[in-house]
mmCIF file of N, CA and C in Angstrom:
data_model
loop_
_atom_site.group_PDB
_atom_site.id
_atom_site.type_symbol
_atom_site.label_atom_id
_atom_site.label_comp_id
_atom_site.label_asym_id
_atom_site.label_seq_id
_atom_site.Cartn_x
_atom_site.Cartn_y
_atom_site.Cartn_z
ATOM 1 N N MET A 119 1.135 -1.163 0.381
ATOM 2 C CA MET A 119 -0.056 0.494 0.084
ATOM 3 C C MET A 119 1.210 1.136 0.459
ATOM 4 N N CYS A 120 1.263 1.957 -1.332
ATOM 5 C CA CYS A 120 1.381 3.010 -0.876
ATOM 6 C C CYS A 120 0.570 4.516 -0.359
ATOM 7 N N GLY A 121 1.289 5.054 0.444
ATOM 8 C CA GLY A 121 0.103 6.151 0.819
ATOM 9 C C GLY A 121 1.166 6.766 2.362
ATOM 10 N N TYR A 122 0.503 7.251 3.359
ATOM 11 C CA TYR A 122 0.930 7.518 4.753
ATOM 12 C C TYR A 122 -0.396 8.402 5.603
ATOM 13 N N THR A 123 -0.343 7.736 6.397
ATOM 14 C CA THR A 123 -1.087 8.526 7.097
ATOM 15 C C THR A 123 -1.093 9.769 8.669
ATOM 16 N N ARG A 124 -2.544 10.498 8.478
ATOM 17 C CA ARG A 124 -2.211 11.214 9.313
ATOM 18 C C ARG A 124 -3.182 11.374 9.933
ATOM 19 N N ALA A 125 -3.417 11.950 11.167
ATOM 20 C CA ALA A 125 -4.612 12.764 11.974
ATOM 21 C C ALA A 125 -5.680 13.646 11.567
ATOM 22 N N THR A 126 -6.782 14.401 11.576
ATOM 23 C CA THR A 126 -7.362 14.604 11.403
ATOM 24 C C THR A 126 -8.345 14.306 12.366
ATOM 25 N N ASP A 127 -9.844 16.238 12.458
ATOM 26 C CA ASP A 127 -10.322 15.790 13.358
ATOM 27 C C ASP A 127 -11.555 14.380 14.044
ATOM 28 N N ARG A 128 -11.830 14.028 12.251
ATOM 29 C CA ARG A 128 -12.670 12.812 12.414
ATOM 30 C C ARG A 128 -11.842 12.125 12.473
ATOM 31 N N GLY A 129 -10.401 11.622 13.010
ATOM 32 C CA GLY A 129 -9.405 10.602 13.291
ATOM 33 C C GLY A 129 -8.964 9.882 12.182
ATOM 34 N N ALA A 130 -7.899 9.067 12.353
ATOM 35 C CA ALA A 130 -6.551 9.149 11.571
ATOM 36 C C ALA A 130 -7.544 9.033 10.772
ATOM 37 N N THR A 131 -6.388 9.797 8.887
ATOM 38 C CA THR A 131 -6.808 8.961 7.704
ATOM 39 C C THR A 131 -5.448 8.329 7.006
ATOM 40 N N THR A 132 -5.767 7.645 6.119
ATOM 41 C CA THR A 132 -4.669 7.193 5.333
ATOM 42 C C THR A 132 -5.066 7.321 3.433
ATOM 43 N N GLU A 133 -3.186 8.317 3.233
ATOM 44 C CA GLU A 133 -3.527 8.962 1.924
ATOM 45 C C GLU A 133 -3.082 7.496 0.814
ATOM 46 N N THR A 134 -3.639 7.275 0.246
ATOM 47 C CA THR A 134 -3.521 5.523 -0.427
ATOM 48 C C THR A 134 -3.511 5.542 -1.880
ATOM 49 N N CYS A 135 -2.404 6.191 -2.538
ATOM 50 C CA CYS A 135 -2.189 5.994 -4.120
ATOM 51 C C CYS A 135 -3.103 7.177 -4.363
ATOM 52 N N GLY A 136 -2.894 8.329 -3.764
ATOM 53 C CA GLY A 136 -4.108 9.597 -4.151
ATOM 54 C C GLY A 136 -5.042 10.294 -3.985
ATOM 55 N N GLN A 137 -5.568 8.421 -2.988
ATOM 56 C CA GLN A 137 -6.914 8.582 -2.349
ATOM 57 C C GLN A 137 -6.752 8.017 -0.545
ATOM 58 N N THR A 138 -8.259 9.587 -0.243
ATOM 59 C CA THR A 138 -7.908 9.540 1.109
ATOM 60 C C THR A 138 -9.055 8.566 1.621
ATOM 61 N N VAL A 139 -8.236 7.865 3.029
ATOM 62 C CA VAL A 139 -9.806 6.737 2.811
ATOM 63 C C VAL A 139 -9.924 6.692 4.702
ATOM 64 N N GLN A 140 -10.381 6.329 5.651
ATOM 65 C CA GLN A 140 -10.305 5.934 6.598
ATOM 66 C C GLN A 140 -10.169 5.361 6.788
ATOM 67 N N ALA A 141 -8.807 4.897 8.272
ATOM 68 C CA ALA A 141 -8.274 4.316 8.738
ATOM 69 C C ALA A 141 -9.119 2.864 9.361
ATOM 70 N N GLY A 142 -10.376 2.811 9.196
ATOM 71 C CA GLY A 142 -11.460 2.248 9.164
ATOM 72 C C GLY A 142 -11.371 1.516 7.834
ATOM 73 N N VAL A 143 -11.546 2.239 6.683
ATOM 74 C CA VAL A 143 -11.622 1.237 6.033
ATOM 75 C C VAL A 143 -10.008 0.277 5.680
ATOM 76 N N VAL A 144 -9.141 0.999 6.042
ATOM 77 C CA VAL A 144 -7.537 0.369 5.886
ATOM 78 C C VAL A 144 -8.007 -1.092 6.948
ATOM 79 N N ASP A 145 -8.664 -0.932 8.242
ATOM 80 C CA ASP A 145 -8.714 -2.059 8.775
ATOM 81 C C ASP A 145 -9.476 -2.746 8.446
ATOM 82 N N MET A 146 -10.233 -2.596 7.739
ATOM 83 C CA MET A 146 -11.110 -3.095 7.141
ATOM 84 C C MET A 146 -10.755 -3.930 6.811
ATOM 85 N N ILE A 147 -10.407 -3.332 5.190
ATOM 86 C CA ILE A 147 -9.240 -5.039 4.090
ATOM 87 C C ILE A 147 -8.449 -5.210 4.347
ATOM 88 N N GLU A 148 -7.572 -4.569 5.964
ATOM 89 C CA GLU A 148 -7.127 -6.513 6.583
ATOM 90 C C GLU A 148 -7.981 -7.125 7.124
ATOM 91 N N GLU A 149 -8.871 -6.935 7.600
ATOM 92 C CA GLU A 149 -9.590 -7.196 8.447
ATOM 93 C C GLU A 149 -9.965 -9.360 7.884
ATOM 94 N N ASN A 150 -10.467 -8.264 6.320
ATOM 95 C CA ASN A 150 -11.467 -9.112 5.673
ATOM 96 C C ASN A 150 -10.620 -9.985 4.090
ATOM 97 N N SER A 151 -9.441 -9.588 4.680
ATOM 98 C CA SER A 151 -8.177 -9.843 3.225
ATOM 99 C C SER A 151 -7.941 -11.992 3.393
ATOM 100 N N GLY A 152 -8.698 -12.445 4.198
ATOM 101 C CA GLY A 152 -8.698 -13.643 4.320
ATOM 102 C C GLY A 152 -10.123 -14.145 3.810
ATOM 103 N N ARG A 153 -10.785 -13.574 3.796
ATOM 104 C CA ARG A 153 -12.248 -14.052 3.224
ATOM 105 C C ARG A 153 -13.056 -14.207 2.402
ATOM 106 N N ASP A 154 -13.843 -14.528 2.006
ATOM 107 C CA ASP A 154 -14.270 -14.981 0.424
ATOM 108 C C ASP A 154 -14.988 -13.396 -0.502
ATOM 109 N N ALA A 155 -15.477 -13.197 -1.110
ATOM 110 C CA ALA A 155 -15.181 -12.019 -1.923
ATOM 111 C C ALA A 155 -17.199 -11.631 -1.400
ATOM 112 N N THR A 156 -18.079 -12.117 -0.287
ATOM 113 C CA THR A 156 -19.374 -12.112 0.123
ATOM 114 C C THR A 156 -19.467 -11.166 0.496
ATOM 115 N N PHE A 157 -18.339 -10.822 1.312
ATOM 116 C CA PHE A 157 -18.753 -9.447 2.606
ATOM 117 C C PHE A 157 -18.704 -8.237 1.836
ATOM 118 N N LEU A 158 -17.756 -8.104 0.306
ATOM 119 C CA LEU A 158 -18.314 -7.287 -0.873
ATOM 120 C C LEU A 158 -20.595 -6.782 -0.973
ATOM 121 N N TYR A 159 -20.964 -7.384 -1.037
ATOM 122 C CA TYR A 159 -22.021 -7.623 -1.162
ATOM 123 C C TYR A 159 -22.985 -6.750 -0.502
ATOM 124 N N ALA A 160 -22.539 -6.309 0.987
ATOM 125 C CA ALA A 160 -22.814 -5.373 1.920
ATOM 126 C C ALA A 160 -22.941 -4.554 1.734
ATOM 127 N N LEU A 161 -20.898 -4.074 1.490
ATOM 128 C CA LEU A 161 -21.064 -2.657 1.729
ATOM 129 C C LEU A 161 -22.058 -2.110 0.202
ATOM 130 N N ALA A 162 -21.882 -3.235 -1.066
ATOM 131 C CA ALA A 162 -22.471 -2.241 -2.323
ATOM 132 C C ALA A 162 -24.199 -2.196 -1.746
ATOM 133 N N ARG A 163 -24.791 -3.037 -1.120
ATOM 134 C CA ARG A 163 -25.975 -2.589 -1.105
ATOM 135 C C ARG A 163 -26.496 -1.767 0.018
ATOM 136 N N ASP A 164 -24.774 -0.326 0.753
ATOM 137 C CA ASP A 164 -25.746 0.117 1.508
ATOM 138 C C ASP A 164 -24.790 1.211 0.654
ATOM 139 N N GLY A 165 -24.241 0.914 -0.521
ATOM 140 C CA GLY A 165 -23.171 2.191 -1.213
ATOM 141 C C GLY A 165 -21.888 2.458 -0.965
ATOM 142 N N GLU A 166 -21.615 1.786 -0.598
ATOM 143 C CA GLU A 166 -20.091 2.490 0.170
ATOM 144 C C GLU A 166 -18.514 1.916 -1.285
ATOM 145 N N THR A 167 -19.311 3.001 -2.005
ATOM 146 C CA THR A 167 -18.652 3.094 -3.075
ATOM 147 C C THR A 167 -16.981 3.141 -3.051
ATOM 148 N N HIS A 168 -16.547 4.019 -1.338
ATOM 149 C CA HIS A 168 -15.004 4.393 -1.273
ATOM 150 C C HIS A 168 -14.200 2.802 -1.271
ATOM 151 N N GLU A 169 -14.884 2.704 0.211
ATOM 152 C CA GLU A 169 -14.385 0.893 0.401
ATOM 153 C C GLU A 169 -14.393 -0.173 -0.905
ATOM 154 N N ILE A 170 -15.191 0.296 -1.612
ATOM 155 C CA ILE A 170 -15.308 -0.998 -2.749
ATOM 156 C C ILE A 170 -13.887 -0.652 -3.457
ATOM 157 N N VAL A 171 -14.059 0.783 -3.894
ATOM 158 C CA VAL A 171 -12.731 1.046 -5.082
ATOM 159 C C VAL A 171 -11.215 0.614 -3.854
ATOM 160 N N ALA A 172 -11.546 0.648 -2.836
ATOM 161 C CA ALA A 172 -10.560 0.222 -1.548
ATOM 162 C C ALA A 172 -9.916 -1.260 -2.081
ATOM 163 N N TYR A 173 -10.930 -2.265 -1.861
ATOM 164 C CA TYR A 173 -10.598 -3.040 -1.205
ATOM 165 C C TYR A 173 -10.509 -2.694 -3.729
ATOM 166 N N LEU A 174 -10.590 -2.920 -3.875
ATOM 167 C CA LEU A 174 -10.078 -3.212 -6.029
ATOM 168 C C LEU A 174 -9.206 -3.140 -6.187
ATOM 169 N N LYS A 175 -8.406 -1.530 -4.948
ATOM 170 C CA LYS A 175 -7.024 -1.084 -4.984
ATOM 171 C C LYS A 175 -5.578 -1.386 -4.239
ATOM 172 N N GLN A 176 -6.462 -2.223 -2.715
ATOM 173 C CA GLN A 176 -5.502 -2.948 -1.983
ATOM 174 C C GLN A 176 -5.724 -4.287 -1.925
ATOM 175 N N SER A 177 -6.583 -4.561 -2.124
ATOM 176 C CA SER A 177 -6.647 -6.526 -1.772
ATOM 177 C C SER A 177 -6.050 -6.888 -2.359
ATOM 178 N N ASP A 178 -5.359 -7.891 -1.720
ATOM 179 C CA ASP A 178 -4.495 -8.803 -2.579
ATOM 180 C C ASP A 178 -4.693 -10.432 -3.326
ATOM 181 N N LYS A 179 -5.520 -10.379 -3.178
ATOM 182 C CA LYS A 179 -7.129 -11.466 -3.398
ATOM 183 C C LYS A 179 -7.292 -10.599 -4.389
ATOM 184 N N ALA A 180 -7.139 -11.839 -5.936
ATOM 185 C CA ALA A 180 -7.726 -11.251 -7.190
ATOM 186 C C ALA A 180 -9.088 -11.353 -7.468
ATOM 187 N N VAL A 181 -9.899 -12.652 -6.783
ATOM 188 C CA VAL A 181 -11.214 -12.728 -5.907
ATOM 189 C C VAL A 181 -11.988 -11.404 -5.984
ATOM 190 N N ILE A 182 -11.635 -11.144 -5.309
ATOM 191 C CA ILE A 182 -12.118 -9.609 -4.157
ATOM 192 C C ILE A 182 -12.488 -8.426 -5.406
ATOM 193 N N ARG A 183 -11.010 -8.231 -6.664
ATOM 194 C CA ARG A 183 -10.778 -7.246 -7.027
ATOM 195 C C ARG A 183 -11.176 -7.996 -8.205
ATOM 196 N N ARG A 184 -11.757 -8.443 -8.390
ATOM 197 C CA ARG A 184 -12.541 -8.959 -9.657
ATOM 198 C C ARG A 184 -13.932 -8.356 -9.033
ATOM 199 N N ARG A 185 -15.000 -8.936 -8.209
ATOM 200 C CA ARG A 185 -16.147 -8.767 -7.505
ATOM 201 C C ARG A 185 -16.171 -7.072 -7.155
ATOM 202 N N CYS A 186 -14.855 -6.565 -6.483
ATOM 203 C CA CYS A 186 -15.286 -5.589 -6.599
ATOM 204 C C CYS A 186 -15.409 -4.347 -8.118
ATOM 205 N N ALA A 187 -14.829 -5.008 -8.979
ATOM 206 C CA ALA A 187 -14.944 -4.633 -10.040
ATOM 207 C C ALA A 187 -16.750 -4.645 -11.036
ATOM 208 N N GLU A 188 -16.983 -5.817 -10.780
ATOM 209 C CA GLU A 188 -18.246 -6.292 -11.159
ATOM 210 C C GLU A 188 -19.663 -5.173 -10.069
ATOM 211 N N LEU A 189 -19.442 -5.334 -9.097
ATOM 212 C CA LEU A 189 -20.138 -4.433 -7.886
ATOM 213 C C LEU A 189 -20.108 -3.201 -8.460
ATOM 214 N N LEU A 190 -18.967 -2.373 -8.544
ATOM 215 C CA LEU A 190 -18.344 -1.009 -9.310
ATOM 216 C C LEU A 190 -20.038 -1.154 -10.651
ATOM 217 N N GLY A 191 -19.877 -1.763 -11.322
ATOM 218 C CA GLY A 191 -20.300 -1.793 -12.453
ATOM 219 C C GLY A 191 -22.106 -1.738 -11.706
ATOM 220 N N ASP A 192 -22.733 -2.118 -11.046
ATOM 221 C CA ASP A 192 -23.845 -2.822 -11.020
ATOM 222 C C ASP A 192 -24.201 -1.859 -10.520
ATOM 223 N N LEU A 193 -22.915 -0.373 -9.742
ATOM 224 C CA LEU A 193 -23.094 0.907 -8.265
ATOM 225 C C LEU A 193 -23.051 1.694 -9.532
ATOM 226 N N SER A 194 -23.839 1.406 -11.276
ATOM 227 C CA SER A 194 -23.123 2.714 -12.078
ATOM 228 C C SER A 194 -24.618 4.022 -12.216
ATOM 229 N N ASP A 195 -25.534 2.936 -11.222
ATOM 230 C CA ASP A 195 -27.028 4.260 -10.823
ATOM 231 C C ASP A 195 -26.726 5.478 -10.258
ATOM 232 N N GLY A 196 -26.064 5.486 -9.172
ATOM 233 C CA GLY A 196 -25.328 5.857 -7.395
ATOM 234 C C GLY A 196 -26.084 7.798 -7.860
ATOM 235 N N SER A 197 -25.534 8.471 -7.044
ATOM 236 C CA SER A 197 -25.326 9.596 -7.253
ATOM 237 C C SER A 197 -23.909 9.843 -7.943
ATOM 238 N N ALA A 198 -23.246 10.776 -9.270
ATOM 239 C CA ALA A 198 -22.395 11.494 -10.276
ATOM 240 C C ALA A 198 -21.616 11.491 -9.544
ATOM 241 N N HIS A 199 -21.678 11.997 -7.595
ATOM 242 C CA HIS A 199 -19.912 11.715 -7.062
ATOM 243 C C HIS A 199 -19.431 10.161 -6.866
ATOM 244 N N ASP A 200 -20.257 9.060 -6.004
ATOM 245 C CA ASP A 200 -19.640 8.285 -6.354
ATOM 246 C C ASP A 200 -19.243 7.214 -7.934
ATOM 247 N N ASP A 201 -20.457 8.047 -8.275
ATOM 248 C CA ASP A 201 -19.617 7.109 -10.158
ATOM 249 C C ASP A 201 -18.173 7.615 -10.164
ATOM 250 N N GLU A 202 -18.558 9.011 -10.280
ATOM 251 C CA GLU A 202 -17.091 9.792 -10.318
ATOM 252 C C GLU A 202 -16.301 8.312 -9.695
ATOM 253 N N VAL A 203 -16.329 7.642 -8.596
ATOM 254 C CA VAL A 203 -15.017 7.413 -7.586
ATOM 255 C C VAL A 203 -15.115 5.929 -8.018
ATOM 256 N N ALA A 204 -15.870 5.597 -8.767
ATOM 257 C CA ALA A 204 -16.157 3.592 -8.799
ATOM 258 C C ALA A 204 -14.661 4.366 -10.602
ATOM 259 N N VAL A 205 -15.554 4.992 -11.273
ATOM 260 C CA VAL A 205 -15.000 5.781 -12.529
ATOM 261 C C VAL A 205 -13.210 5.376 -12.276
ATOM 262 N N ARG A 206 -12.973 6.000 -11.592
ATOM 263 C CA ARG A 206 -11.716 6.389 -11.275
ATOM 264 C C ARG A 206 -10.758 5.068 -10.871
ATOM 265 N N GLY A 207 -11.205 4.440 -10.535
ATOM 266 C CA GLY A 207 -11.236 3.676 -9.665
ATOM 267 C C GLY A 207 -11.039 2.513 -10.893
ATOM 268 N N LEU A 208 -12.238 1.936 -11.892
ATOM 269 C CA LEU A 208 -12.275 0.989 -12.040
ATOM 270 C C LEU A 208 -11.120 1.129 -13.420
ATOM 271 N N ILE A 209 -10.661 2.380 -13.749
ATOM 272 C CA ILE A 209 -9.591 3.026 -14.796
ATOM 273 C C ILE A 209 -8.348 3.025 -13.987
ATOM 274 N N ASP A 210 -8.400 2.976 -13.151
ATOM 275 C CA ASP A 210 -6.729 2.723 -12.450
ATOM 276 C C ASP A 210 -6.433 0.903 -12.753
ATOM 277 N N ALA A 211 -7.710 0.145 -12.451
ATOM 278 C CA ALA A 211 -7.664 -1.103 -12.441
ATOM 279 C C ALA A 211 -7.176 -1.554 -13.549
ATOM 280 N N VAL A 212 -7.704 -1.136 -14.498
ATOM 281 C CA VAL A 212 -7.543 -1.579 -16.063
ATOM 282 C C VAL A 212 -6.141 -1.351 -16.636
ATOM 283 N N LEU A 213 -5.907 -0.001 -15.396
ATOM 284 C CA LEU A 213 -3.909 0.475 -15.709
ATOM 285 C C LEU A 213 -2.730 -0.072 -15.103
ATOM 286 N N LYS A 214 -3.769 -0.491 -14.518
ATOM 287 C CA LYS A 214 -2.219 -0.546 -13.489
ATOM 288 C C LYS A 214 -2.352 -2.650 -13.224
ATOM 289 N N ASP A 215 -3.751 -3.145 -12.790
ATOM 290 C CA ASP A 215 -3.443 -5.119 -11.927
ATOM 291 C C ASP A 215 -3.449 -5.450 -12.916
ATOM 292 N N GLU A 216 -2.646 -6.273 -12.429
ATOM 293 C CA GLU A 216 -1.622 -7.415 -12.675
ATOM 294 C C GLU A 216 -1.862 -8.530 -13.518
ATOM 295 N N ASN A 217 -3.733 -9.054 -12.854
ATOM 296 C CA ASN A 217 -4.011 -9.646 -12.968
ATOM 297 C C ASN A 217 -5.687 -8.895 -13.937
ATOM 298 N N ASP A 218 -5.762 -10.422 -15.536
ATOM 299 C CA ASP A 218 -6.050 -10.986 -16.957
ATOM 300 C C ASP A 218 -7.421 -10.125 -16.317
ATOM 301 N N SER A 219 -8.124 -11.180 -15.149
ATOM 302 C CA SER A 219 -9.582 -11.048 -14.837
ATOM 303 C C SER A 219 -10.302 -9.703 -15.000
ATOM 304 N N VAL A 220 -9.181 -9.466 -13.887
ATOM 305 C CA VAL A 220 -9.458 -7.904 -12.826
ATOM 306 C C VAL A 220 -9.624 -7.013 -13.803
ATOM 307 N N ARG A 221 -8.407 -7.084 -14.892
ATOM 308 C CA ARG A 221 -8.802 -6.044 -15.762
ATOM 309 C C ARG A 221 -10.166 -5.972 -16.741
ATOM 310 N N ALA A 222 -10.438 -7.177 -17.227
ATOM 311 C CA ALA A 222 -11.273 -7.668 -18.166
ATOM 312 C C ALA A 222 -12.985 -7.240 -17.632
ATOM 313 N N ARG A 223 -13.139 -7.805 -16.134
ATOM 314 C CA ARG A 223 -13.801 -6.929 -15.265
ATOM 315 C C ARG A 223 -13.968 -5.388 -15.177
ATOM 316 N N ALA A 224 -12.840 -5.177 -15.590
ATOM 317 C CA ALA A 224 -13.221 -2.822 -14.957
ATOM 318 C C ALA A 224 -13.417 -2.733 -16.298
ATOM 319 N N ILE A 225 -13.604 -3.544 -17.461
ATOM 320 C CA ILE A 225 -13.582 -3.229 -19.032
ATOM 321 C C ILE A 225 -15.436 -3.164 -18.687
ATOM 322 N N ASP A 226 -15.614 -3.920 -18.599
ATOM 323 C CA ASP A 226 -17.180 -4.094 -18.736
ATOM 324 C C ASP A 226 -17.774 -3.267 -17.672
ATOM 325 N N ALA A 227 -17.595 -2.956 -16.324
ATOM 326 C CA ALA A 227 -17.996 -1.809 -15.278
ATOM 327 C C ALA A 227 -17.773 -1.197 -16.218
ATOM 328 N N LEU A 228 -16.870 -0.265 -17.013
ATOM 329 C CA LEU A 228 -17.166 0.482 -17.950
ATOM 330 C C LEU A 228 -17.832 0.810 -18.480
ATOM 331 N N TYR A 229 -18.324 0.132 -19.027
ATOM 332 C CA TYR A 229 -18.995 0.176 -20.016
ATOM 333 C C TYR A 229 -20.374 0.384 -19.714
ATOM 334 N N ARG A 230 -21.080 -0.511 -18.321
ATOM 335 C CA ARG A 230 -22.303 -0.308 -17.971
ATOM 336 C C ARG A 230 -21.710 0.907 -17.560
ATOM 337 N N HIS A 231 -20.846 1.993 -17.360
ATOM 338 C CA HIS A 231 -20.973 3.304 -17.081
ATOM 339 C C HIS A 231 -21.189 4.073 -18.452
ATOM 340 N N GLY A 232 -21.285 4.049 -19.351
ATOM 341 C CA GLY A 232 -21.115 4.703 -20.523
ATOM 342 C C GLY A 232 -20.399 4.606 -21.300
ATOM 343 N N ASP A 233 -20.641 5.604 -22.279
ATOM 344 C CA ASP A 233 -19.508 5.329 -23.221
ATOM 345 C C ASP A 233 -18.457 7.187 -22.370
ATOM 346 N N ASP A 234 -19.055 7.714 -21.726
ATOM 347 C CA ASP A 234 -18.407 8.387 -21.996
ATOM 348 C C ASP A 234 -16.582 8.352 -20.475
ATOM 349 N N ALA A 235 -16.983 7.078 -19.765
ATOM 350 C CA ALA A 235 -16.540 6.491 -19.114
ATOM 351 C C ALA A 235 -15.363 5.229 -20.336
ATOM 352 N N LEU A 236 -15.935 4.977 -21.038
ATOM 353 C CA LEU A 236 -15.236 3.768 -22.049
ATOM 354 C C LEU A 236 -13.966 5.769 -22.517
ATOM 355 N N ARG A 237 -14.437 6.930 -22.775
ATOM 356 C CA ARG A 237 -13.789 7.486 -23.041
ATOM 357 C C ARG A 237 -12.906 8.083 -22.672
ATOM 358 N N ARG A 238 -13.240 7.984 -21.562
ATOM 359 C CA ARG A 238 -11.484 8.519 -19.843
ATOM 360 C C ARG A 238 -11.334 7.713 -20.580
ATOM 361 N N LEU A 239 -11.547 6.243 -20.677
ATOM 362 C CA LEU A 239 -10.475 5.111 -20.633
ATOM 363 C C LEU A 239 -9.694 5.240 -21.500
ATOM 364 N N ILE A 240 -10.255 4.668 -22.706
ATOM 365 C CA ILE A 240 -8.846 4.828 -24.083
ATOM 366 C C ILE A 240 -8.434 5.936 -23.822
ATOM 367 N N ASN A 241 -8.854 7.964 -23.728
ATOM 368 C CA ASN A 241 -8.605 8.872 -23.035
ATOM 369 C C ASN A 241 -7.277 8.871 -22.616
ATOM 370 N N ARG A 242 -6.977 8.363 -21.634
ATOM 371 C CA ARG A 242 -5.520 7.654 -20.405
ATOM 372 C C ARG A 242 -5.473 6.621 -21.193
ATOM 373 N N ILE A 243 -5.337 5.328 -21.147
ATOM 374 C CA ILE A 243 -4.797 4.778 -22.554
ATOM 375 C C ILE A 243 -3.928 5.077 -23.595
ATOM 376 N N GLY A 244 -4.054 5.926 -24.939
ATOM 377 C CA GLY A 244 -4.497 6.434 -26.294
ATOM 378 C C GLY A 244 -3.527 7.470 -26.106
ATOM 379 N N ASP A 245 -3.479 8.344 -24.839
ATOM 380 C CA ASP A 245 -3.152 9.818 -24.848
ATOM 381 C C ASP A 245 -3.816 10.612 -26.057
ATOM 382 N N VAL A 246 -4.957 10.078 -26.563
ATOM 383 C CA VAL A 246 -5.173 10.537 -27.807
ATOM 384 C C VAL A 246 -7.463 11.456 -27.526
ATOM 385 N N ASP A 247 -7.329 11.829 -27.693
ATOM 386 C CA ASP A 247 -8.553 12.490 -27.171
ATOM 387 C C ASP A 247 -9.815 11.978 -27.999
ATOM 388 N N VAL A 248 -11.329 11.139 -27.708
ATOM 389 C CA VAL A 248 -11.756 9.995 -28.808
ATOM 390 C C VAL A 248 -12.517 11.914 -29.211
ATOM 391 N N GLU A 249 -13.062 12.835 -28.778
ATOM 392 C CA GLU A 249 -13.959 13.731 -29.229
ATOM 393 C C GLU A 249 -13.779 13.826 -30.165
ATOM 394 N N ASP A 250 -12.227 13.792 -31.270
ATOM 395 C CA ASP A 250 -11.120 14.428 -32.278
ATOM 396 C C ASP A 250 -11.488 13.011 -33.000
ATOM 397 N N VAL A 251 -11.819 12.112 -33.497
ATOM 398 C CA VAL A 251 -11.678 10.703 -34.372
ATOM 399 C C VAL A 251 -13.482 10.871 -34.141
ATOM 400 N N GLU A 252 -13.443 10.514 -35.142
ATOM 401 C CA GLU A 252 -14.893 10.147 -36.065
ATOM 402 C C GLU A 252 -15.183 8.954 -34.844
ATOM 403 N N GLN A 253 -17.060 9.144 -35.229
ATOM 404 C CA GLN A 253 -17.280 8.409 -34.592
ATOM 405 C C GLN A 253 -17.126 7.107 -34.577
ATOM 406 N N TRP A 254 -16.958 6.438 -33.463
ATOM 407 C CA TRP A 254 -16.166 5.871 -32.776
ATOM 408 C C TRP A 254 -16.931 4.057 -32.330
ATOM 409 N N SER A 255 -18.570 3.725 -31.572
ATOM 410 C CA SER A 255 -19.103 3.880 -31.500
ATOM 411 C C SER A 255 -19.574 2.597 -32.179
#
């Protein structure tokens, strides 16, 4: 895990690869690292997008990261802020995860977030603005 910990008025937070998460989320990841992916359903049910993205980025188990990507695709009709968090996390997974099936599930999940999410992925991969290309879909 890359980052540092700092104290705030609401407790310790951890800066993790450019995202700040509450210390409780980091503790939850460590607690659940040996479990199967079923605990993620409760997080999805409760709309805990930040926590699911944290698992996607930090879990050492591909099965957990893969399920996180799937769930983030299922959460594509949430708030604009949660959608943005999910899309950023999914794009990072496509670009950085070492597991092919995690990357594939992340691409599928981005598809469920719509054309804009896919354009953002293509822009990041190819350093090209898709809007400058004729109809690509």
